[in-house]
mmCIF file of C-alpha atoms in Angstrom:
data_model
loop_
_atom_site.group_PDB
_atom_site.id
_atom_site.type_symbol
_atom_site.label_atom_id
_atom_site.label_comp_id
_atom_site.label_asym_id
_atom_site.label_seq_id
_atom_site.Cartn_x
_atom_site.Cartn_y
_atom_site.Cartn_z
ATOM 1 C CA UNK A 665 -3.608 17.820 34.770
ATOM 2 C CA UNK A 666 -4.351 14.496 36.346
ATOM 3 C CA UNK A 667 -4.288 11.456 34.185
ATOM 4 C CA UNK A 668 -7.766 10.361 35.079
ATOM 5 C CA UNK A 669 -9.119 13.799 34.336
ATOM 6 C CA UNK A 670 -7.267 13.892 31.074
ATOM 7 C CA UNK A 671 -8.718 10.533 30.028
ATOM 8 C CA UNK A 672 -12.173 11.837 30.759
ATOM 9 C CA UNK A 673 -11.638 14.858 28.689
ATOM 10 C CA UNK A 674 -10.264 12.833 25.759
ATOM 11 C CA UNK A 675 -13.366 10.549 25.967
ATOM 12 C CA UNK A 676 -15.651 13.622 25.840
ATOM 13 C CA UNK A 677 -13.812 14.935 22.840
ATOM 14 C CA UNK A 678 -14.174 11.584 21.090
ATOM 15 C CA UNK A 679 -17.918 11.949 21.460
ATOM 16 C CA UNK A 680 -17.655 14.873 18.907
ATOM 17 C CA UNK A 681 -16.325 12.569 16.158
ATOM 18 C CA UNK A 682 -18.789 9.898 17.136
ATOM 19 C CA UNK A 683 -21.761 12.297 17.153
ATOM 20 C CA UNK A 684 -20.639 13.560 13.655
ATOM 21 C CA UNK A 685 -20.443 10.043 12.227
ATOM 22 C CA UNK A 686 -23.877 9.181 13.739
ATOM 23 C CA UNK A 687 -25.480 12.267 12.504
ATOM 24 C CA UNK A 688 -24.283 11.902 8.855
ATOM 25 C CA UNK A 689 -25.399 8.207 8.929
ATOM 26 C CA UNK A 690 -28.824 9.101 10.126
ATOM 27 C CA UNK A 691 -29.109 12.074 7.837
ATOM 28 C CA UNK A 692 -28.254 10.185 4.825
ATOM 29 C CA UNK A 693 -30.659 7.284 5.362
ATOM 30 C CA UNK A 694 -33.450 8.528 7.605
ATOM 31 C CA UNK A 695 -33.739 12.330 7.412
ATOM 32 C CA UNK A 696 -32.757 13.010 3.792
ATOM 33 C CA UNK A 697 -33.291 9.566 2.246
ATOM 34 C CA UNK A 698 -30.143 9.743 0.175
ATOM 35 C CA UNK A 699 -28.125 6.789 -1.171
ATOM 36 C CA UNK A 700 -24.328 6.704 -1.405
ATOM 37 C CA UNK A 701 -24.807 7.197 -5.076
ATOM 38 C CA UNK A 702 -26.725 10.458 -4.414
ATOM 39 C CA UNK A 703 -23.964 11.649 -2.037
ATOM 40 C CA UNK A 704 -21.305 11.007 -4.660
ATOM 41 C CA UNK A 705 -23.420 12.975 -7.298
ATOM 42 C CA UNK A 706 -23.539 15.896 -4.851
ATOM 43 C CA UNK A 707 -20.020 15.781 -3.545
ATOM 44 C CA UNK A 708 -17.750 13.591 -5.595
ATOM 45 C CA UNK A 709 -16.850 11.744 -2.483
ATOM 46 C CA UNK A 710 -16.458 8.019 -3.422
ATOM 47 C CA UNK A 711 -19.056 5.619 -1.945
ATOM 48 C CA UNK A 712 -16.512 3.423 0.025
ATOM 49 C CA UNK A 713 -14.990 6.589 1.593
ATOM 50 C CA UNK A 714 -18.359 7.916 2.688
ATOM 51 C CA UNK A 715 -19.158 4.454 4.084
ATOM 52 C CA UNK A 716 -16.054 4.593 6.265
ATOM 53 C CA UNK A 717 -17.061 7.894 7.815
ATOM 54 C CA UNK A 718 -20.703 7.084 8.728
ATOM 55 C CA UNK A 719 -20.323 3.329 9.419
ATOM 56 C CA UNK A 720 -16.848 2.930 11.034
ATOM 57 C CA UNK A 721 -16.437 6.442 12.436
ATOM 58 C CA UNK A 722 -13.233 7.203 10.483
ATOM 59 C CA UNK A 723 -12.298 10.772 10.950
ATOM 60 C CA UNK A 724 -12.340 12.742 7.625
ATOM 61 C CA UNK A 725 -10.039 15.544 6.777
ATOM 62 C CA UNK A 726 -11.495 18.906 8.021
ATOM 63 C CA UNK A 727 -12.244 20.087 4.564
ATOM 64 C CA UNK A 728 -14.121 16.973 3.604
ATOM 65 C CA UNK A 729 -15.993 17.108 6.965
ATOM 66 C CA UNK A 730 -17.128 20.664 6.166
ATOM 67 C CA UNK A 731 -18.168 19.523 2.672
ATOM 68 C CA UNK A 732 -20.385 16.823 4.146
ATOM 69 C CA UNK A 733 -21.862 19.217 6.622
ATOM 70 C CA UNK A 734 -22.577 21.689 3.747
ATOM 71 C CA UNK A 735 -24.370 18.806 1.931
ATOM 72 C CA UNK A 736 -26.754 18.487 4.821
ATOM 73 C CA UNK A 737 -27.107 22.336 5.305
ATOM 74 C CA UNK A 738 -25.606 22.336 8.787
ATOM 75 C CA UNK A 739 -22.546 23.758 10.529
ATOM 76 C CA UNK A 740 -19.892 21.476 11.931
ATOM 77 C CA UNK A 741 -20.497 22.521 15.588
ATOM 78 C CA UNK A 742 -24.169 21.485 15.347
ATOM 79 C CA UNK A 743 -23.253 18.056 13.647
ATOM 80 C CA UNK A 744 -20.456 17.312 16.272
ATOM 81 C CA UNK A 745 -22.435 18.489 19.275
ATOM 82 C CA UNK A 746 -26.098 17.593 18.920
ATOM 83 C CA UNK A 747 -28.054 14.433 18.145
ATOM 84 C CA UNK A 748 -30.065 15.797 15.393
ATOM 85 C CA UNK A 749 -32.703 13.138 15.757
ATOM 86 C CA UNK A 750 -33.780 14.680 19.059
ATOM 87 C CA UNK A 751 -33.807 18.270 17.902
ATOM 88 C CA UNK A 752 -36.913 18.450 15.725
ATOM 89 C CA UNK A 753 -36.613 22.259 15.091
ATOM 90 C CA UNK A 754 -33.031 21.957 13.886
ATOM 91 C CA UNK A 755 -33.958 18.889 11.828
ATOM 92 C CA UNK A 756 -36.633 21.034 10.218
ATOM 93 C CA UNK A 757 -34.221 23.821 9.418
ATOM 94 C CA UNK A 758 -31.730 21.425 7.671
ATOM 95 C CA UNK A 759 -34.552 19.804 5.576
ATOM 96 C CA UNK A 760 -36.028 23.110 4.618
ATOM 97 C CA UNK A 761 -32.610 24.487 3.528
ATOM 98 C CA UNK A 762 -31.940 21.258 1.501
ATOM 99 C CA UNK A 763 -35.311 21.521 -0.304
ATOM 100 C CA UNK A 764 -34.855 25.190 -1.108
ATOM 101 C CA UNK A 765 -31.308 24.546 -2.551
ATOM 102 C CA UNK A 766 -32.656 22.167 -4.993
ATOM 103 C CA UNK A 767 -35.800 24.102 -5.916
ATOM 104 C CA UNK A 768 -38.421 22.172 -4.112
ATOM 105 C CA UNK A 769 -42.114 23.110 -3.822
ATOM 106 C CA UNK A 770 -43.689 24.263 -0.480
ATOM 107 C CA UNK A 771 -47.143 24.925 -1.736
ATOM 108 C CA UNK A 772 -48.039 21.306 -2.000
ATOM 109 C CA UNK A 773 -46.408 20.586 1.477
ATOM 110 C CA UNK A 774 -48.555 23.423 3.057
ATOM 111 C CA UNK A 775 -51.688 21.873 1.540
ATOM 112 C CA UNK A 776 -50.982 18.413 2.792
ATOM 113 C CA UNK A 777 -50.049 19.516 6.410
ATOM 114 C CA UNK A 778 -53.151 21.788 6.597
ATOM 115 C CA UNK A 779 -55.228 18.791 5.633
ATOM 116 C CA UNK A 780 -53.501 16.726 8.305
ATOM 117 C CA UNK A 781 -54.218 19.365 10.911
ATOM 118 C CA UNK A 782 -58.006 19.319 10.117
ATOM 119 C CA UNK A 783 -58.100 15.502 10.620
ATOM 120 C CA UNK A 784 -56.474 15.858 14.191
ATOM 121 C CA UNK A 785 -58.439 16.191 17.352
ATOM 122 C CA UNK A 786 -55.608 18.234 18.870
ATOM 123 C CA UNK A 787 -52.327 19.426 17.624
ATOM 124 C CA UNK A 788 -49.190 20.284 19.627
ATOM 125 C CA UNK A 789 -46.324 22.405 18.404
ATOM 126 C CA UNK A 790 -43.822 19.475 18.379
ATOM 127 C CA UNK A 791 -46.206 17.564 16.335
ATOM 128 C CA UNK A 792 -46.319 20.388 13.722
ATOM 129 C CA UNK A 793 -42.503 20.196 13.379
ATOM 130 C CA UNK A 794 -42.702 16.375 13.072
ATOM 131 C CA UNK A 795 -45.401 16.483 10.325
ATOM 132 C CA UNK A 796 -43.638 19.263 8.434
ATOM 133 C CA UNK A 797 -40.369 17.180 8.608
ATOM 134 C CA UNK A 798 -42.158 14.092 7.247
ATOM 135 C CA UNK A 799 -43.539 16.081 4.371
ATOM 136 C CA UNK A 800 -40.084 17.751 3.582
ATOM 137 C CA UNK A 801 -38.601 14.240 3.622
ATOM 138 C CA UNK A 802 -41.151 13.154 1.024
ATOM 139 C CA UNK A 803 -40.453 16.205 -1.014
ATOM 140 C CA UNK A 804 -36.637 15.383 -0.879
ATOM 141 C CA UNK A 805 -37.370 11.828 -2.051
ATOM 142 C CA UNK A 806 -39.281 13.249 -5.055
ATOM 143 C CA UNK A 807 -36.475 15.547 -5.971
ATOM 144 C CA UNK A 808 -33.896 12.646 -5.511
ATOM 145 C CA UNK A 809 -35.910 10.657 -8.044
ATOM 146 C CA UNK A 810 -35.630 13.537 -10.445
ATOM 147 C CA UNK A 811 -31.874 13.446 -9.710
ATOM 148 C CA UNK A 812 -31.860 17.133 -8.910
ATOM 149 C CA UNK A 813 -28.577 18.082 -7.341
ATOM 150 C CA UNK A 814 -26.375 20.927 -6.452
ATOM 151 C CA UNK A 815 -22.671 20.424 -6.576
ATOM 152 C CA UNK A 816 -21.128 20.831 -3.088
ATOM 153 C CA UNK A 817 -17.484 21.577 -3.714
ATOM 154 C CA UNK A 818 -14.672 20.980 -1.227
ATOM 155 C CA UNK A 819 -13.185 24.339 -0.095
ATOM 156 C CA UNK A 820 -9.467 24.184 -0.470
ATOM 157 C CA UNK A 821 -8.974 27.275 1.560
ATOM 158 C CA UNK A 822 -10.108 25.610 4.814
ATOM 159 C CA UNK A 823 -6.659 23.961 5.528
ATOM 160 C CA UNK A 824 -4.897 27.328 4.945
ATOM 161 C CA UNK A 825 -7.512 29.154 7.217
ATOM 162 C CA UNK A 826 -6.984 26.458 10.002
ATOM 163 C CA UNK A 827 -3.239 26.724 9.885
ATOM 164 C CA UNK A 828 -3.380 30.550 10.200
ATOM 165 C CA UNK A 829 -5.932 30.430 12.982
ATOM 166 C CA UNK A 830 -4.059 27.783 14.886
ATOM 167 C CA UNK A 831 -0.829 29.712 14.607
ATOM 168 C CA UNK A 832 -2.480 32.963 15.792
ATOM 169 C CA UNK A 833 -4.042 31.086 18.710
ATOM 170 C CA UNK A 834 -0.776 29.403 19.636
ATOM 171 C CA UNK A 835 1.142 32.785 19.405
ATOM 172 C CA UNK A 836 -1.447 35.165 21.035
ATOM 173 C CA UNK A 837 -2.440 32.860 23.850
ATOM 174 C CA UNK A 838 1.213 31.931 24.575
ATOM 175 C CA UNK A 839 0.483 28.138 24.917
ATOM 176 C CA UNK A 840 3.401 25.774 24.473
ATOM 177 C CA UNK A 841 3.146 22.738 22.187
ATOM 178 C CA UNK A 842 3.994 20.576 24.996
ATOM 179 C CA UNK A 843 1.005 21.732 27.093
ATOM 180 C CA UNK A 844 -1.284 21.133 23.987
ATOM 181 C CA UNK A 845 0.316 17.823 23.268
ATOM 182 C CA UNK A 846 -0.202 16.654 26.862
ATOM 183 C CA UNK A 847 -3.741 17.908 27.177
ATOM 184 C CA UNK A 848 -5.034 16.464 23.883
ATOM 185 C CA UNK A 849 -2.893 13.420 23.351
ATOM 186 C CA UNK A 850 -1.533 14.890 20.041
ATOM 187 C CA UNK A 851 2.022 14.462 19.189
ATOM 188 C CA UNK A 852 4.294 17.504 19.026
ATOM 189 C CA UNK A 853 5.356 16.271 15.522
ATOM 190 C CA UNK A 854 1.704 16.386 14.443
ATOM 191 C CA UNK A 855 1.336 19.892 15.901
ATOM 192 C CA UNK A 856 4.464 21.033 14.025
ATOM 193 C CA UNK A 857 2.931 19.640 10.813
ATOM 194 C CA UNK A 858 -0.208 21.526 11.422
ATOM 195 C CA UNK A 859 1.843 24.717 11.989
ATOM 196 C CA UNK A 860 3.406 24.326 8.626
ATOM 197 C CA UNK A 861 0.009 24.016 6.728
ATOM 198 C CA UNK A 862 -0.797 20.318 6.975
ATOM 199 C CA UNK A 863 -4.511 19.674 6.969
ATOM 200 C CA UNK A 864 -5.973 18.255 10.208
ATOM 201 C CA UNK A 865 -8.549 15.596 10.621
ATOM 202 C CA UNK A 866 -11.954 16.542 12.097
ATOM 203 C CA UNK A 867 -11.119 14.684 15.314
ATOM 204 C CA UNK A 868 -7.986 16.984 15.712
ATOM 205 C CA UNK A 869 -9.902 20.180 15.207
ATOM 206 C CA UNK A 870 -12.534 19.141 17.655
ATOM 207 C CA UNK A 871 -9.856 18.715 20.193
ATOM 208 C CA UNK A 872 -8.114 21.990 19.527
ATOM 209 C CA UNK A 873 -11.390 23.951 19.486
ATOM 210 C CA UNK A 874 -12.324 22.584 22.897
ATOM 211 C CA UNK A 875 -8.775 23.287 24.300
ATOM 212 C CA UNK A 876 -8.708 26.912 23.012
ATOM 213 C CA UNK A 877 -12.421 27.528 23.832
ATOM 214 C CA UNK A 878 -13.375 28.361 20.284
ATOM 215 C CA UNK A 879 -15.936 26.825 17.933
ATOM 216 C CA UNK A 880 -15.055 24.350 15.377
ATOM 217 C CA UNK A 881 -16.210 26.767 12.648
ATOM 218 C CA UNK A 882 -13.981 29.534 13.992
ATOM 219 C CA UNK A 883 -10.907 27.247 13.713
ATOM 220 C CA UNK A 884 -11.536 26.947 9.909
ATOM 221 C CA UNK A 885 -12.954 30.386 9.252
ATOM 222 C CA UNK A 886 -11.290 33.133 7.163
ATOM 223 C CA UNK A 887 -12.527 35.615 9.633
ATOM 224 C CA UNK A 888 -12.837 33.968 13.061
ATOM 225 C CA UNK A 889 -12.988 37.122 15.117
ATOM 226 C CA UNK A 890 -11.064 35.646 18.068
ATOM 227 C CA UNK A 891 -11.307 37.622 21.315
ATOM 228 C CA UNK A 892 -8.010 36.715 22.815
ATOM 229 C CA UNK A 893 -8.766 38.237 26.228
ATOM 230 C CA UNK A 894 -11.751 35.979 26.616
ATOM 231 C CA UNK A 895 -10.035 32.993 25.209
ATOM 232 C CA UNK A 896 -7.070 33.499 27.556
ATOM 233 C CA UNK A 897 -9.481 32.673 30.416
ATOM 234 C CA UNK A 898 -10.962 29.684 28.489
ATOM 235 C CA UNK A 899 -7.625 27.861 27.486
ATOM 236 C CA UNK A 900 -7.612 24.350 28.896
ATOM 237 C CA UNK A 901 -10.954 24.508 30.699
ATOM 238 C CA UNK A 902 -12.664 22.275 28.110
ATOM 239 C CA UNK A 903 -16.240 23.699 28.651
ATOM 240 C CA UNK A 904 -17.262 22.420 25.182
ATOM 241 C CA UNK A 905 -19.512 19.335 25.472
ATOM 242 C CA UNK A 906 -20.272 16.883 22.660
ATOM 243 C CA UNK A 907 -22.947 14.448 22.043
ATOM 244 C CA UNK A 908 -25.007 15.450 25.173
ATOM 245 C CA UNK A 909 -28.642 16.667 25.490
ATOM 246 C CA UNK A 910 -28.855 19.426 28.125
ATOM 247 C CA UNK A 911 -31.688 19.787 30.611
ATOM 248 C CA UNK A 912 -32.553 23.089 29.005
ATOM 249 C CA UNK A 913 -33.044 21.401 25.701
ATOM 250 C CA UNK A 914 -35.200 18.603 27.213
ATOM 251 C CA UNK A 915 -37.322 21.356 28.985
ATOM 252 C CA UNK A 916 -37.923 23.058 25.522
ATOM 253 C CA UNK A 917 -38.777 19.775 23.981
ATOM 254 C CA UNK A 918 -41.368 19.091 26.576
ATOM 255 C CA UNK A 919 -42.827 22.536 26.361
ATOM 256 C CA UNK A 920 -43.344 22.147 22.577
ATOM 257 C CA UNK A 921 -44.902 18.791 23.069
ATOM 258 C CA UNK A 922 -47.341 20.150 25.742
ATOM 259 C CA UNK A 923 -48.098 23.302 23.790
ATOM 260 C CA UNK A 924 -51.556 22.533 22.233
ATOM 261 C CA UNK A 925 -52.467 24.886 19.396
ATOM 262 C CA UNK A 926 -55.937 25.772 18.065
ATOM 263 C CA UNK A 927 -56.271 24.584 14.436
ATOM 264 C CA UNK A 928 -55.991 28.077 12.931
ATOM 265 C CA UNK A 929 -52.955 28.907 14.918
ATOM 266 C CA UNK A 930 -51.344 25.668 13.885
ATOM 267 C CA UNK A 931 -52.019 26.567 10.253
ATOM 268 C CA UNK A 932 -50.522 29.976 10.755
ATOM 269 C CA UNK A 933 -47.292 28.424 12.261
ATOM 270 C CA UNK A 934 -47.128 26.130 9.287
ATOM 271 C CA UNK A 935 -47.428 29.171 6.979
ATOM 272 C CA UNK A 936 -44.723 31.062 8.873
ATOM 273 C CA UNK A 937 -42.278 28.104 8.979
ATOM 274 C CA UNK A 938 -42.657 27.393 5.267
ATOM 275 C CA UNK A 939 -42.513 31.015 3.853
#
């Protein structure tokens, strides 16, 4: 592998960590309206530690990264790959799950959105998602004032799952530590530590998942369902992309923005989304 190509790959992989940090910072303040005190109440993660993750892009241990993703009702692959601010549908799904988890009320939200629809001259599909998201954020703010919280525990099995999955991939795909080390700029000493059960940082799992052609969630799952025949063809190709918005996603965004809905159809969509 040429050095310039390797540098380009490593730069892309770093975007995964950067995207994760940007998403948790925006999720805390803008989408969910949480304070650091709220996050500590939910997760037990100290405020200075959380600050280091979303402000200074420090890579957390993988079990902590998963705990943070669980707080925001999202999987790690979405948080490391997508700018949640652009994806209004995904943003809606996260907010809805969060409200459901702490026992929020959808009936009042539906009433407010239907009133908003009646006031509009025209309504597009994207606008419906944006208004629902605004109302869900307001409901989360209300729930936060009531200090409703569900404890999000750190899963101590994640490090064990990762070690087992990493060793299985290494063994079944017959890839040497030297090749992994050279491709990912991870020392052989660190790879040996991971083999023996040491817990990796999120940044390391992002790199390894991209190298082996798996998802991040597969790397930490207790049942990853690896298809080794397929992965044998994917090793070292680095097809995983991070922090990018695809042309297909832009097309879908523009379609929803251009898709004007009659008011009754708009209300029906709201009812379906908030069931």
